[in-house]
């Protein structure tokens, strides 16, 4: 039986596995991390934990948002800066 840690690690590793593009996998993993942290934070709020008590979790949600934005911007800049293809002509 897999532990929760193994299951979570497996889900993280599988995030974006259906995309051949490395950048798409990076974004999918960042979305997975953000979603996981946000789910924990929202569960705390739902069950009445004082948001002040889970301040570090709220900070992690913010950090995950910033990380996702950074990755998305990095991917977007590289795709814009990529040299045009020559249609297969390598001469």
GROMACS .gro file of C-alpha atoms in nm:
model
   91
    1UNK     CA    1   0.000   0.000   0.000
    2UNK     CA    2   0.142   0.337  -0.101
    3UNK     CA    3   0.187   0.602   0.161
    4UNK     CA    4   0.030   0.942   0.120
    5UNK     CA    5   0.377   1.084   0.047
    6UNK     CA    6   0.431   0.830  -0.231
    7UNK     CA    7   0.087   0.899  -0.376
    8UNK     CA    8   0.140   1.275  -0.371
    9UNK     CA    9   0.487   1.237  -0.524
   10UNK     CA   10   0.341   1.015  -0.796
   11UNK     CA   11   0.072   1.270  -0.877
   12UNK     CA   12   0.331   1.546  -0.893
   13UNK     CA   13   0.554   1.343  -1.123
   14UNK     CA   14   0.256   1.255  -1.344
   15UNK     CA   15   0.138   1.616  -1.371
   16UNK     CA   16   0.182   1.719  -1.731
   17UNK     CA   17   0.292   1.372  -1.837
   18UNK     CA   18   0.045   1.392  -2.126
   19UNK     CA   19   0.241   1.687  -2.269
   20UNK     CA   20   0.556   1.620  -2.468
   21UNK     CA   21   0.674   1.976  -2.420
   22UNK     CA   22   0.896   2.032  -2.114
   23UNK     CA   23   0.752   2.379  -2.054
   24UNK     CA   24   0.397   2.245  -2.052
   25UNK     CA   25   0.500   1.986  -1.791
   26UNK     CA   26   0.662   2.259  -1.576
   27UNK     CA   27   0.341   2.462  -1.586
   28UNK     CA   28   0.126   2.156  -1.510
   29UNK     CA   29   0.340   2.074  -1.206
   30UNK     CA   30   0.323   2.433  -1.082
   31UNK     CA   31  -0.056   2.423  -1.119
   32UNK     CA   32  -0.062   2.095  -0.924
   33UNK     CA   33   0.144   2.245  -0.640
   34UNK     CA   34  -0.069   2.559  -0.629
   35UNK     CA   35  -0.390   2.356  -0.628
   36UNK     CA   36  -0.269   2.123  -0.353
   37UNK     CA   37  -0.167   2.410  -0.124
   38UNK     CA   38  -0.486   2.604  -0.195
   39UNK     CA   39  -0.695   2.296  -0.117
   40UNK     CA   40  -0.527   2.260   0.222
   41UNK     CA   41  -0.574   2.628   0.299
   42UNK     CA   42  -0.941   2.622   0.196
   43UNK     CA   43  -0.997   2.311   0.407
   44UNK     CA   44  -0.853   2.490   0.709
   45UNK     CA   45  -1.094   2.780   0.654
   46UNK     CA   46  -1.389   2.546   0.597
   47UNK     CA   47  -1.328   2.361   0.922
   48UNK     CA   48  -1.297   2.680   1.121
   49UNK     CA   49  -0.924   2.712   1.169
   50UNK     CA   50  -0.836   3.074   1.225
   51UNK     CA   51  -0.671   3.208   0.907
   52UNK     CA   52  -0.416   3.379   1.132
   53UNK     CA   53  -0.315   3.034   1.258
   54UNK     CA   54  -0.254   2.918   0.903
   55UNK     CA   55  -0.069   3.231   0.795
   56UNK     CA   56   0.226   3.032   0.671
   57UNK     CA   57  -0.011   2.825   0.457
   58UNK     CA   58  -0.157   3.144   0.310
   59UNK     CA   59   0.197   3.259   0.236
   60UNK     CA   60   0.262   2.928   0.061
   61UNK     CA   61  -0.048   2.981  -0.155
   62UNK     CA   62   0.086   3.325  -0.250
   63UNK     CA   63   0.431   3.180  -0.321
   64UNK     CA   64   0.278   2.906  -0.538
   65UNK     CA   65   0.085   3.172  -0.734
   66UNK     CA   66   0.404   3.372  -0.788
   67UNK     CA   67   0.594   3.058  -0.890
   68UNK     CA   68   0.328   2.965  -1.145
   69UNK     CA   69   0.324   3.320  -1.282
   70UNK     CA   70   0.705   3.320  -1.307
   71UNK     CA   71   0.709   2.989  -1.494
   72UNK     CA   72   0.429   3.096  -1.727
   73UNK     CA   73   0.608   3.425  -1.804
   74UNK     CA   74   0.938   3.243  -1.858
   75UNK     CA   75   0.774   2.997  -2.096
   76UNK     CA   76   0.592   3.276  -2.277
   77UNK     CA   77   0.910   3.483  -2.320
   78UNK     CA   78   1.105   3.187  -2.454
   79UNK     CA   79   0.832   3.102  -2.703
   80UNK     CA   80   0.829   3.461  -2.827
   81UNK     CA   81   1.208   3.474  -2.846
   82UNK     CA   82   1.244   3.139  -3.021
   83UNK     CA   83   1.406   3.169  -3.361
   84UNK     CA   84   1.177   3.116  -3.656
   85UNK     CA   85   1.189   2.773  -3.814
   86UNK     CA   86   1.330   2.740  -4.160
   87UNK     CA   87   1.086   2.474  -4.268
   88UNK     CA   88   1.343   2.198  -4.231
   89UNK     CA   89   1.606   2.360  -4.453
   90UNK     CA   90   1.935   2.324  -4.265
   91UNK     CA   91   2.173   2.443  -4.538
   0.00000   0.00000   0.00000
